[in-house]
Protein backbone atom coordinates (compact mmCIF):
# COMPACT_ATOMS: atom_id res chain seq x y z
CA UNK A 1 0.00 0.00 0.00
CA UNK A 2 1.19 3.50 -0.79
CA UNK A 3 2.48 5.17 2.42
CA UNK A 4 0.35 8.24 1.76
CA UNK A 5 -2.79 6.13 1.36
CA UNK A 6 -1.94 4.25 4.54
CA UNK A 7 -1.57 7.54 6.43
CA UNK A 8 -4.92 8.76 5.15
CA UNK A 9 -6.60 5.51 6.20
CA UNK A 10 -5.05 5.64 9.67
CA UNK A 11 -6.12 9.26 10.13
CA UNK A 12 -9.65 8.45 9.01
CA UNK A 13 -9.81 5.45 11.34
CA UNK A 14 -8.62 7.52 14.30
CA UNK A 15 -11.11 10.30 13.52
CA UNK A 16 -13.97 7.79 13.27
CA UNK A 17 -12.95 6.13 16.53
CA UNK A 18 -12.81 9.47 18.36
CA UNK A 19 -16.31 10.33 17.19
CA UNK A 20 -17.66 7.15 18.77
CA UNK A 21 -15.84 7.59 22.12
CA UNK A 22 -18.03 9.13 24.80
CA UNK A 23 -16.16 11.08 27.45
CA UNK A 24 -17.89 11.88 30.70
CA UNK A 25 -18.11 15.44 32.01
CA UNK A 26 -15.48 16.61 34.46
CA UNK A 27 -14.33 19.76 36.23
CA UNK A 28 -11.14 19.59 38.30
CA UNK A 29 -9.47 22.46 40.11
CA UNK A 30 -5.84 22.25 41.25
CA UNK A 31 -3.45 24.55 43.05
CA UNK A 32 0.29 24.48 42.38
CA UNK A 33 2.93 26.33 44.36
CA UNK A 34 6.65 26.32 43.58
CA UNK A 35 9.39 27.61 45.88
CA UNK A 36 13.06 27.95 44.88
CA UNK A 37 15.95 27.94 47.31
CA UNK A 38 18.65 30.50 47.91
CA UNK A 39 19.10 33.64 45.81
CA UNK A 40 16.72 32.41 43.12
CA UNK A 41 13.98 32.06 45.71
CA UNK A 42 14.60 35.59 46.99
CA UNK A 43 14.37 37.06 43.49
CA UNK A 44 11.22 35.08 42.73
CA UNK A 45 9.69 36.24 46.01
CA UNK A 46 10.31 39.88 45.16
CA UNK A 47 9.36 39.88 41.49
CA UNK A 48 7.12 36.83 41.18
CA UNK A 49 4.04 38.52 42.58
CA UNK A 50 0.91 36.82 43.91
CA UNK A 51 1.38 33.67 41.82
CA UNK A 52 4.68 32.88 43.57
CA UNK A 53 3.45 33.83 47.04
CA UNK A 54 0.09 32.06 46.94
CA UNK A 55 0.46 29.57 44.09
CA UNK A 56 -1.46 29.21 40.82
CA UNK A 57 -4.96 27.74 40.61
CA UNK A 58 -5.74 25.88 37.38
CA UNK A 59 -9.05 24.48 36.18
CA UNK A 60 -9.61 21.60 33.76
CA UNK A 61 -13.08 21.31 32.21
CA UNK A 62 -14.16 18.41 29.97
CA UNK A 63 -17.39 17.77 28.08
CA UNK A 64 -18.37 16.32 24.71
CA UNK A 65 -14.86 15.53 23.54
CA UNK A 66 -13.60 19.07 24.26
CA UNK A 67 -11.19 19.95 27.09
CA UNK A 68 -10.11 23.34 28.41
CA UNK A 69 -7.08 23.74 30.68
CA UNK A 70 -6.96 27.24 32.14
CA UNK A 71 -3.97 28.50 34.13
CA UNK A 72 -4.54 32.05 35.32
CA UNK A 73 -4.74 34.22 32.17
CA UNK A 74 -3.86 31.46 29.68
CA UNK A 75 -5.89 28.54 28.41
CA UNK A 76 -5.59 25.58 26.04
CA UNK A 77 -8.74 24.34 24.30
CA UNK A 78 -8.46 20.87 22.70
CA UNK A 79 -11.23 19.66 20.39
CA UNK A 80 -10.85 15.98 19.45
CA UNK A 81 -13.57 16.00 16.80
CA UNK A 82 -12.30 19.14 15.02
CA UNK A 83 -8.68 18.06 15.66
CA UNK A 84 -7.65 21.54 16.72
CA UNK A 85 -5.86 23.10 19.68
CA UNK A 86 -6.48 26.76 20.55
CA UNK A 87 -4.11 28.73 22.80
CA UNK A 88 -6.10 31.49 24.53
CA UNK A 89 -4.93 34.70 26.21
CA UNK A 90 -7.88 35.80 28.35
CA UNK A 91 -6.30 39.13 29.31
CA UNK A 92 -5.51 40.22 25.74
CA UNK A 93 -8.69 38.52 24.44
CA UNK A 94 -6.79 36.77 21.63
CA UNK A 95 -6.26 33.16 20.54
CA UNK A 96 -4.26 31.10 18.05
CA UNK A 97 -5.17 27.74 16.52
CA UNK A 98 -3.13 24.75 15.35
CA UNK A 99 -4.32 21.50 13.85
CA UNK A 100 -3.25 18.11 15.17
CA UNK A 101 -1.26 17.63 11.96
CA UNK A 102 0.69 20.86 12.54
CA UNK A 103 1.47 19.87 16.13
CA UNK A 104 2.60 16.41 15.04
CA UNK A 105 4.92 17.93 12.42
CA UNK A 106 6.46 20.20 15.05
CA UNK A 107 7.03 17.21 17.34
CA UNK A 108 8.71 15.31 14.52
CA UNK A 109 11.03 18.25 13.85
CA UNK A 110 11.92 18.52 17.54
CA UNK A 111 12.63 14.79 17.68
CA UNK A 112 14.88 15.07 14.64
CA UNK A 113 16.84 17.92 16.24
CA UNK A 114 17.26 15.84 19.39
CA UNK A 115 18.58 12.92 17.32
CA UNK A 116 21.07 15.17 15.57
CA UNK A 117 22.24 16.65 18.88
CA UNK A 118 22.60 13.17 20.37
CA UNK A 119 24.57 11.93 17.38
CA UNK A 120 26.94 14.90 17.46
CA UNK A 121 27.41 14.66 21.21
CA UNK A 122 27.92 10.90 21.27
CA UNK A 123 31.29 11.01 19.53
CA UNK A 124 32.53 13.72 21.91
CA UNK A 125 31.46 11.74 24.98
CA UNK A 126 33.24 8.63 23.72
CA UNK A 127 36.39 10.66 23.13
CA UNK A 128 36.48 11.89 26.75
CA UNK A 129 35.42 8.94 28.92
CA UNK A 130 35.09 9.47 32.70
CA UNK A 131 36.34 7.03 35.32
CA UNK A 132 33.66 8.19 37.74
CA UNK A 133 30.43 6.21 37.62
CA UNK A 134 27.11 7.21 39.08
CA UNK A 135 24.03 5.28 40.00
CA UNK A 136 20.40 5.97 40.77
CA UNK A 137 18.97 4.52 43.95
CA UNK A 138 15.20 4.37 44.43
CA UNK A 139 13.31 3.84 47.64
CA UNK A 140 9.51 3.45 47.80
CA UNK A 141 7.57 3.17 51.01
CA UNK A 142 4.15 3.72 52.52
CA UNK A 143 4.76 5.86 55.58
CA UNK A 144 1.58 5.00 57.45
CA UNK A 145 0.70 8.68 57.72
CA UNK A 146 -2.90 9.59 56.99
CA UNK A 147 -4.56 12.95 56.42
CA UNK A 148 -7.88 14.34 55.24
CA UNK A 149 -7.27 16.55 52.17
CA UNK A 150 -10.12 18.30 50.33
CA UNK A 151 -12.56 16.03 52.20
CA UNK A 152 -10.76 12.87 50.98
CA UNK A 153 -9.13 10.32 53.29
CA UNK A 154 -5.54 10.04 52.06
CA UNK A 155 -2.47 7.94 52.83
CA UNK A 156 1.13 8.90 52.07
CA UNK A 157 3.48 7.05 49.72
CA UNK A 158 7.01 8.45 49.38
CA UNK A 159 9.41 7.79 46.50
CA UNK A 160 13.02 8.92 47.00
CA UNK A 161 15.44 9.02 44.06
CA UNK A 162 19.13 9.59 44.86
CA UNK A 163 21.87 10.19 42.29
CA UNK A 164 25.26 9.45 43.84
CA UNK A 165 28.72 8.21 43.00
CA UNK A 166 28.79 4.43 42.64
CA UNK A 167 29.69 2.67 45.87
CA UNK A 168 29.55 5.85 47.96
CA UNK A 169 26.70 7.43 49.93
CA UNK A 170 25.52 10.76 48.58
CA UNK A 171 26.92 12.60 51.62
CA UNK A 172 30.43 11.30 50.88
CA UNK A 173 30.78 12.51 47.28
CA UNK A 174 27.83 14.79 46.64
CA UNK A 175 24.88 14.34 44.33
CA UNK A 176 21.18 15.08 44.34
CA UNK A 177 18.03 13.80 46.02
CA UNK A 178 14.48 14.06 44.68
CA UNK A 179 11.71 13.18 47.12
CA UNK A 180 8.17 12.67 45.86
CA UNK A 181 5.46 12.57 48.53
CA UNK A 182 2.09 11.44 47.18
CA UNK A 183 -1.06 11.55 49.27
CA UNK A 184 -3.32 8.97 47.66
CA UNK A 185 -7.06 9.15 48.07
CA UNK A 186 -9.91 7.26 46.38
CA UNK A 187 -10.12 6.84 42.62
CA UNK A 188 -11.89 9.95 41.31
CA UNK A 189 -14.17 9.53 38.28
CA UNK A 190 -13.45 13.08 37.06
CA UNK A 191 -9.70 12.44 37.04
CA UNK A 192 -10.22 9.16 35.18
CA UNK A 193 -12.29 10.90 32.48
CA UNK A 194 -9.54 13.48 31.96
CA UNK A 195 -6.91 10.71 31.76
CA UNK A 196 -9.01 8.91 29.13
CA UNK A 197 -9.30 12.13 27.12
CA UNK A 198 -5.54 12.74 27.30
CA UNK A 199 -4.92 9.18 26.12
CA UNK A 200 -7.25 9.69 23.14
CA UNK A 201 -5.48 12.98 22.34
CA UNK A 202 -2.10 11.22 22.41
CA UNK A 203 -3.41 8.57 20.04
CA UNK A 204 -4.79 11.24 17.71
CA UNK A 205 -1.34 12.85 17.59
CA UNK A 206 0.16 9.37 17.00
CA UNK A 207 2.58 9.90 19.88
CA UNK A 208 3.08 6.16 20.21
CA UNK A 209 4.30 6.06 16.63
CA UNK A 210 6.70 8.95 17.31
CA UNK A 211 7.97 7.24 20.44
CA UNK A 212 8.45 4.03 18.48
CA UNK A 213 10.80 5.81 16.11
CA UNK A 214 13.20 6.43 19.00
CA UNK A 215 12.61 3.12 20.81
CA UNK A 216 15.95 1.75 19.61
CA UNK A 217 17.76 4.82 20.96
CA UNK A 218 15.98 4.40 24.29
CA UNK A 219 17.04 0.75 24.42
CA UNK A 220 20.63 1.77 23.71
CA UNK A 221 20.47 4.36 26.48
CA UNK A 222 19.24 1.75 28.97
CA UNK A 223 22.08 -0.54 27.90
CA UNK A 224 24.58 2.27 28.58
CA UNK A 225 23.01 2.98 31.97
CA UNK A 226 21.94 -0.39 33.40
CA UNK A 227 21.24 1.26 36.77
CA UNK A 228 18.12 2.78 35.19
CA UNK A 229 16.74 -0.67 34.47
CA UNK A 230 17.76 -1.77 37.96
CA UNK A 231 15.91 1.19 39.41
CA UNK A 232 12.77 0.34 37.45
CA UNK A 233 12.97 -3.25 38.68
CA UNK A 234 13.54 -2.09 42.25
CA UNK A 235 10.44 0.10 42.29
CA UNK A 236 8.37 -2.76 40.86
CA UNK A 237 9.65 -5.15 43.55
CA UNK A 238 8.65 -2.86 46.40
CA UNK A 239 5.05 -3.98 45.97
CA UNK A 240 3.68 -0.75 47.45
CA UNK A 241 -0.02 -0.19 46.86
CA UNK A 242 -0.11 2.76 44.43
CA UNK A 243 -3.84 2.61 43.75
CA UNK A 244 -5.88 5.77 44.11
CA UNK A 245 -5.74 9.39 42.96
CA UNK A 246 -2.89 11.62 44.14
CA UNK A 247 -4.83 14.37 45.93
CA UNK A 248 -1.63 16.14 46.96
CA UNK A 249 1.85 15.72 45.47
CA UNK A 250 4.95 17.34 46.96
CA UNK A 251 8.25 17.17 45.09
CA UNK A 252 11.46 18.29 46.83
CA UNK A 253 14.72 18.62 44.89
CA UNK A 254 17.89 18.85 47.00
CA UNK A 255 21.56 19.30 46.15
CA UNK A 256 24.13 17.61 48.39
CA UNK A 257 27.52 19.36 48.52
CA UNK A 258 30.57 17.22 47.92
CA UNK A 259 33.39 17.54 50.46
CA UNK A 260 35.64 20.35 49.30
CA UNK A 261 32.91 22.07 47.34
CA UNK A 262 33.48 25.08 49.56
CA UNK A 263 36.63 26.56 51.04
CA UNK A 264 37.12 26.71 54.80
CA UNK A 265 35.81 30.28 54.98
CA UNK A 266 32.65 29.40 53.12
CA UNK A 267 33.86 30.76 49.79
CA UNK A 268 33.75 28.82 46.54
CA UNK A 269 36.68 26.84 45.30
CA UNK A 270 38.12 28.12 42.05
CA UNK A 271 38.60 24.58 40.80
CA UNK A 272 36.02 23.49 38.24
CA UNK A 273 33.94 20.45 39.28
CA UNK A 274 35.13 17.25 37.64
CA UNK A 275 32.22 15.04 38.66
CA UNK A 276 28.46 15.09 39.05
CA UNK A 277 28.92 15.24 42.80
CA UNK A 278 31.22 18.22 42.43
CA UNK A 279 28.71 19.91 40.15
CA UNK A 280 25.91 19.55 42.69
CA UNK A 281 28.29 20.62 45.43
CA UNK A 282 29.03 23.83 43.53
CA UNK A 283 25.31 24.35 43.05
CA UNK A 284 24.78 23.86 46.77
CA UNK A 285 27.47 26.38 47.63
CA UNK A 286 25.73 28.95 45.41
CA UNK A 287 22.26 28.32 46.82
CA UNK A 288 23.18 28.04 50.48
CA UNK A 289 25.58 29.93 52.70
CA UNK A 290 27.31 27.01 54.39
CA UNK A 291 26.60 23.33 54.48
CA UNK A 292 23.53 22.59 56.56
CA UNK A 293 22.80 26.27 57.23
CA UNK A 294 19.16 27.04 56.52
CA UNK A 295 18.15 30.19 54.74
CA UNK A 296 15.50 31.91 56.90
CA UNK A 297 13.96 33.57 53.85
CA UNK A 298 13.13 30.27 52.15
CA UNK A 299 9.49 29.18 52.57
CA UNK A 300 10.28 25.63 51.53
CA UNK A 301 9.99 22.27 53.22
CA UNK A 302 12.59 21.37 55.89
CA UNK A 303 15.93 20.25 54.47
CA UNK A 304 18.21 17.69 56.12
CA UNK A 305 21.54 18.92 57.46
CA UNK A 306 24.20 19.03 54.76
CA UNK A 307 21.66 19.48 51.96
CA UNK A 308 20.44 22.54 50.11
CA UNK A 309 16.85 22.86 48.99
CA UNK A 310 16.83 23.66 45.27
CA UNK A 311 13.08 23.55 44.67
CA UNK A 312 9.85 22.45 46.33
CA UNK A 313 6.70 21.99 44.27
CA UNK A 314 3.27 21.26 45.77
CA UNK A 315 0.20 20.37 43.69
CA UNK A 316 -3.14 19.72 45.35
CA UNK A 317 -6.60 18.91 44.02
CA UNK A 318 -9.01 21.48 45.43
CA UNK A 319 -12.17 19.99 43.92
CA UNK A 320 -13.23 17.33 41.42
CA UNK A 321 -16.74 16.93 40.02
CA UNK A 322 -18.22 14.75 37.27
CA UNK A 323 -20.06 17.77 35.85
CA UNK A 324 -19.18 20.55 33.40
CA UNK A 325 -20.76 23.53 31.69
CA UNK A 326 -20.73 23.48 27.88
CA UNK A 327 -20.54 27.29 27.94
CA UNK A 328 -17.05 27.03 29.43
CA UNK A 329 -15.81 24.96 26.47
CA UNK A 330 -16.03 27.40 23.60
CA UNK A 331 -13.96 30.38 22.51
CA UNK A 332 -15.25 33.52 24.22
CA UNK A 333 -17.19 35.88 21.95
CA UNK A 334 -15.20 38.82 20.66
CA UNK A 335 -11.76 37.24 21.03
CA UNK A 336 -9.48 37.87 18.04
CA UNK A 337 -7.55 35.26 16.08
CA UNK A 338 -3.81 35.98 16.07
CA UNK A 339 -2.58 33.69 13.27
Coordinates of C-alpha atoms in Angstrom, one line a residue:
X1 CA 0.0 0.0 0.0
X2 CA 1.2 3.5 -0.8
X3 CA 2.5 5.2 2.4
X4 CA 0.3 8.2 1.8
X5 CA -2.8 6.1 1.4
X6 CA -1.9 4.3 4.5
X7 CA -1.6 7.5 6.4
X8 CA -4.9 8.8 5.1
X9 CA -6.6 5.5 6.2
X10 CA -5.0 5.6 9.7
X11 CA -6.1 9.3 10.1
X12 CA -9.6 8.4 9.0
X13 CA -9.8 5.5 11.3
X14 CA -8.6 7.5 14.3
X15 CA -11.1 10.3 13.5
X16 CA -14.0 7.8 13.3
X17 CA -12.9 6.1 16.5
X18 CA -12.8 9.5 18.4
X19 CA -16.3 10.3 17.2
X20 CA -17.7 7.2 18.8
X21 CA -15.8 7.6 22.1
X22 CA -18.0 9.1 24.8
X23 CA -16.2 11.1 27.5
X24 CA -17.9 11.9 30.7
X25 CA -18.1 15.4 32.0
X26 CA -15.5 16.6 34.5
X27 CA -14.3 19.8 36.2
X28 CA -11.1 19.6 38.3
X29 CA -9.5 22.5 40.1
X30 CA -5.8 22.2 41.2
X31 CA -3.4 24.6 43.0
X32 CA 0.3 24.5 42.4
X33 CA 2.9 26.3 44.4
X34 CA 6.6 26.3 43.6
X35 CA 9.4 27.6 45.9
X36 CA 13.1 27.9 44.9
X37 CA 15.9 27.9 47.3
X38 CA 18.7 30.5 47.9
X39 CA 19.1 33.6 45.8
X40 CA 16.7 32.4 43.1
X41 CA 14.0 32.1 45.7
X42 CA 14.6 35.6 47.0
X43 CA 14.4 37.1 43.5
X44 CA 11.2 35.1 42.7
X45 CA 9.7 36.2 46.0
X46 CA 10.3 39.9 45.2
X47 CA 9.4 39.9 41.5
X48 CA 7.1 36.8 41.2
X49 CA 4.0 38.5 42.6
X50 CA 0.9 36.8 43.9
X51 CA 1.4 33.7 41.8
X52 CA 4.7 32.9 43.6
X53 CA 3.4 33.8 47.0
X54 CA 0.1 32.1 46.9
X55 CA 0.5 29.6 44.1
X56 CA -1.5 29.2 40.8
X57 CA -5.0 27.7 40.6
X58 CA -5.7 25.9 37.4
X59 CA -9.1 24.5 36.2
X60 CA -9.6 21.6 33.8
X61 CA -13.1 21.3 32.2
X62 CA -14.2 18.4 30.0
X63 CA -17.4 17.8 28.1
X64 CA -18.4 16.3 24.7
X65 CA -14.9 15.5 23.5
X66 CA -13.6 19.1 24.3
X67 CA -11.2 19.9 27.1
X68 CA -10.1 23.3 28.4
X69 CA -7.1 23.7 30.7
X70 CA -7.0 27.2 32.1
X71 CA -4.0 28.5 34.1
X72 CA -4.5 32.0 35.3
X73 CA -4.7 34.2 32.2
X74 CA -3.9 31.5 29.7
X75 CA -5.9 28.5 28.4
X76 CA -5.6 25.6 26.0
X77 CA -8.7 24.3 24.3
X78 CA -8.5 20.9 22.7
X79 CA -11.2 19.7 20.4
X80 CA -10.9 16.0 19.5
X81 CA -13.6 16.0 16.8
X82 CA -12.3 19.1 15.0
X83 CA -8.7 18.1 15.7
X84 CA -7.6 21.5 16.7
X85 CA -5.9 23.1 19.7
X86 CA -6.5 26.8 20.5
X87 CA -4.1 28.7 22.8
X88 CA -6.1 31.5 24.5
X89 CA -4.9 34.7 26.2
X90 CA -7.9 35.8 28.3
X91 CA -6.3 39.1 29.3
X92 CA -5.5 40.2 25.7
X93 CA -8.7 38.5 24.4
X94 CA -6.8 36.8 21.6
X95 CA -6.3 33.2 20.5
X96 CA -4.3 31.1 18.0
X97 CA -5.2 27.7 16.5
X98 CA -3.1 24.8 15.4
X99 CA -4.3 21.5 13.9
X100 CA -3.3 18.1 15.2
X101 CA -1.3 17.6 12.0
X102 CA 0.7 20.9 12.5
X103 CA 1.5 19.9 16.1
X104 CA 2.6 16.4 15.0
X105 CA 4.9 17.9 12.4
X106 CA 6.5 20.2 15.1
X107 CA 7.0 17.2 17.3
X108 CA 8.7 15.3 14.5
X109 CA 11.0 18.3 13.8
X110 CA 11.9 18.5 17.5
X111 CA 12.6 14.8 17.7
X112 CA 14.9 15.1 14.6
X113 CA 16.8 17.9 16.2
X114 CA 17.3 15.8 19.4
X115 CA 18.6 12.9 17.3
X116 CA 21.1 15.2 15.6
X117 CA 22.2 16.6 18.9
X118 CA 22.6 13.2 20.4
X119 CA 24.6 11.9 17.4
X120 CA 26.9 14.9 17.5
X121 CA 27.4 14.7 21.2
X122 CA 27.9 10.9 21.3
X123 CA 31.3 11.0 19.5
X124 CA 32.5 13.7 21.9
X125 CA 31.5 11.7 25.0
X126 CA 33.2 8.6 23.7
X127 CA 36.4 10.7 23.1
X128 CA 36.5 11.9 26.7
X129 CA 35.4 8.9 28.9
X130 CA 35.1 9.5 32.7
X131 CA 36.3 7.0 35.3
X132 CA 33.7 8.2 37.7
X133 CA 30.4 6.2 37.6
X134 CA 27.1 7.2 39.1
X135 CA 24.0 5.3 40.0
X136 CA 20.4 6.0 40.8
X137 CA 19.0 4.5 44.0
X138 CA 15.2 4.4 44.4
X139 CA 13.3 3.8 47.6
X140 CA 9.5 3.4 47.8
X141 CA 7.6 3.2 51.0
X142 CA 4.2 3.7 52.5
X143 CA 4.8 5.9 55.6
X144 CA 1.6 5.0 57.5
X145 CA 0.7 8.7 57.7
X146 CA -2.9 9.6 57.0
X147 CA -4.6 12.9 56.4
X148 CA -7.9 14.3 55.2
X149 CA -7.3 16.5 52.2
X150 CA -10.1 18.3 50.3
X151 CA -12.6 16.0 52.2
X152 CA -10.8 12.9 51.0
X153 CA -9.1 10.3 53.3
X154 CA -5.5 10.0 52.1
X155 CA -2.5 7.9 52.8
X156 CA 1.1 8.9 52.1
X157 CA 3.5 7.1 49.7
X158 CA 7.0 8.4 49.4
X159 CA 9.4 7.8 46.5
X160 CA 13.0 8.9 47.0
X161 CA 15.4 9.0 44.1
X162 CA 19.1 9.6 44.9
X163 CA 21.9 10.2 42.3
X164 CA 25.3 9.5 43.8
X165 CA 28.7 8.2 43.0
X166 CA 28.8 4.4 42.6
X167 CA 29.7 2.7 45.9
X168 CA 29.6 5.9 48.0
X169 CA 26.7 7.4 49.9
X170 CA 25.5 10.8 48.6
X171 CA 26.9 12.6 51.6
X172 CA 30.4 11.3 50.9
X173 CA 30.8 12.5 47.3
X174 CA 27.8 14.8 46.6
X175 CA 24.9 14.3 44.3
X176 CA 21.2 15.1 44.3
X177 CA 18.0 13.8 46.0
X178 CA 14.5 14.1 44.7
X179 CA 11.7 13.2 47.1
X180 CA 8.2 12.7 45.9
X181 CA 5.5 12.6 48.5
X182 CA 2.1 11.4 47.2
X183 CA -1.1 11.6 49.3
X184 CA -3.3 9.0 47.7
X185 CA -7.1 9.2 48.1
X186 CA -9.9 7.3 46.4
X187 CA -10.1 6.8 42.6
X188 CA -11.9 9.9 41.3
X189 CA -14.2 9.5 38.3
X190 CA -13.5 13.1 37.1
X191 CA -9.7 12.4 37.0
X192 CA -10.2 9.2 35.2
X193 CA -12.3 10.9 32.5
X194 CA -9.5 13.5 32.0
X195 CA -6.9 10.7 31.8
X196 CA -9.0 8.9 29.1
X197 CA -9.3 12.1 27.1
X198 CA -5.5 12.7 27.3
X199 CA -4.9 9.2 26.1
X200 CA -7.2 9.7 23.1
X201 CA -5.5 13.0 22.3
X202 CA -2.1 11.2 22.4
X203 CA -3.4 8.6 20.0
X204 CA -4.8 11.2 17.7
X205 CA -1.3 12.8 17.6
X206 CA 0.2 9.4 17.0
X207 CA 2.6 9.9 19.9
X208 CA 3.1 6.2 20.2
X209 CA 4.3 6.1 16.6
X210 CA 6.7 8.9 17.3
X211 CA 8.0 7.2 20.4
X212 CA 8.4 4.0 18.5
X213 CA 10.8 5.8 16.1
X214 CA 13.2 6.4 19.0
X215 CA 12.6 3.1 20.8
X216 CA 16.0 1.7 19.6
X217 CA 17.8 4.8 21.0
X218 CA 16.0 4.4 24.3
X219 CA 17.0 0.8 24.4
X220 CA 20.6 1.8 23.7
X221 CA 20.5 4.4 26.5
X222 CA 19.2 1.8 29.0
X223 CA 22.1 -0.5 27.9
X224 CA 24.6 2.3 28.6
X225 CA 23.0 3.0 32.0
X226 CA 21.9 -0.4 33.4
X227 CA 21.2 1.3 36.8
X228 CA 18.1 2.8 35.2
X229 CA 16.7 -0.7 34.5
X230 CA 17.8 -1.8 38.0
X231 CA 15.9 1.2 39.4
X232 CA 12.8 0.3 37.4
X233 CA 13.0 -3.3 38.7
X234 CA 13.5 -2.1 42.3
X235 CA 10.4 0.1 42.3
X236 CA 8.4 -2.8 40.9
X237 CA 9.7 -5.2 43.5
X238 CA 8.7 -2.9 46.4
X239 CA 5.1 -4.0 46.0
X240 CA 3.7 -0.8 47.5
X241 CA 0.0 -0.2 46.9
X242 CA -0.1 2.8 44.4
X243 CA -3.8 2.6 43.8
X244 CA -5.9 5.8 44.1
X245 CA -5.7 9.4 43.0
X246 CA -2.9 11.6 44.1
X247 CA -4.8 14.4 45.9
X248 CA -1.6 16.1 47.0
X249 CA 1.8 15.7 45.5
X250 CA 4.9 17.3 47.0
X251 CA 8.3 17.2 45.1
X252 CA 11.5 18.3 46.8
X253 CA 14.7 18.6 44.9
X254 CA 17.9 18.8 47.0
X255 CA 21.6 19.3 46.2
X256 CA 24.1 17.6 48.4
X257 CA 27.5 19.4 48.5
X258 CA 30.6 17.2 47.9
X259 CA 33.4 17.5 50.5
X260 CA 35.6 20.3 49.3
X261 CA 32.9 22.1 47.3
X262 CA 33.5 25.1 49.6
X263 CA 36.6 26.6 51.0
X264 CA 37.1 26.7 54.8
X265 CA 35.8 30.3 55.0
X266 CA 32.7 29.4 53.1
X267 CA 33.9 30.8 49.8
X268 CA 33.8 28.8 46.5
X269 CA 36.7 26.8 45.3
X270 CA 38.1 28.1 42.0
X271 CA 38.6 24.6 40.8
X272 CA 36.0 23.5 38.2
X273 CA 33.9 20.4 39.3
X274 CA 35.1 17.2 37.6
X275 CA 32.2 15.0 38.7
X276 CA 28.5 15.1 39.0
X277 CA 28.9 15.2 42.8
X278 CA 31.2 18.2 42.4
X279 CA 28.7 19.9 40.2
X280 CA 25.9 19.6 42.7
X281 CA 28.3 20.6 45.4
X282 CA 29.0 23.8 43.5
X283 CA 25.3 24.3 43.1
X284 CA 24.8 23.9 46.8
X285 CA 27.5 26.4 47.6
X286 CA 25.7 28.9 45.4
X287 CA 22.3 28.3 46.8
X288 CA 23.2 28.0 50.5
X289 CA 25.6 29.9 52.7
X290 CA 27.3 27.0 54.4
X291 CA 26.6 23.3 54.5
X292 CA 23.5 22.6 56.6
X293 CA 22.8 26.3 57.2
X294 CA 19.2 27.0 56.5
X295 CA 18.1 30.2 54.7
X296 CA 15.5 31.9 56.9
X297 CA 14.0 33.6 53.8
X298 CA 13.1 30.3 52.2
X299 CA 9.5 29.2 52.6
X300 CA 10.3 25.6 51.5
X301 CA 10.0 22.3 53.2
X302 CA 12.6 21.4 55.9
X303 CA 15.9 20.2 54.5
X304 CA 18.2 17.7 56.1
X305 CA 21.5 18.9 57.5
X306 CA 24.2 19.0 54.8
X307 CA 21.7 19.5 52.0
X308 CA 20.4 22.5 50.1
X309 CA 16.9 22.9 49.0
X310 CA 16.8 23.7 45.3
X311 CA 13.1 23.5 44.7
X312 CA 9.9 22.5 46.3
X313 CA 6.7 22.0 44.3
X314 CA 3.3 21.3 45.8
X315 CA 0.2 20.4 43.7
X316 CA -3.1 19.7 45.4
X317 CA -6.6 18.9 44.0
X318 CA -9.0 21.5 45.4
X319 CA -12.2 20.0 43.9
X320 CA -13.2 17.3 41.4
X321 CA -16.7 16.9 40.0
X322 CA -18.2 14.8 37.3
X323 CA -20.1 17.8 35.8
X324 CA -19.2 20.5 33.4
X325 CA -20.8 23.5 31.7
X326 CA -20.7 23.5 27.9
X327 CA -20.5 27.3 27.9
X328 CA -17.1 27.0 29.4
X329 CA -15.8 25.0 26.5
X330 CA -16.0 27.4 23.6
X331 CA -14.0 30.4 22.5
X332 CA -15.2 33.5 24.2
X333 CA -17.2 35.9 21.9
X334 CA -15.2 38.8 20.7
X335 CA -11.8 37.2 21.0
X336 CA -9.5 37.9 18.0
X337 CA -7.6 35.3 16.1
X338 CA -3.8 36.0 16.1
X339 CA -2.6 33.7 13.3

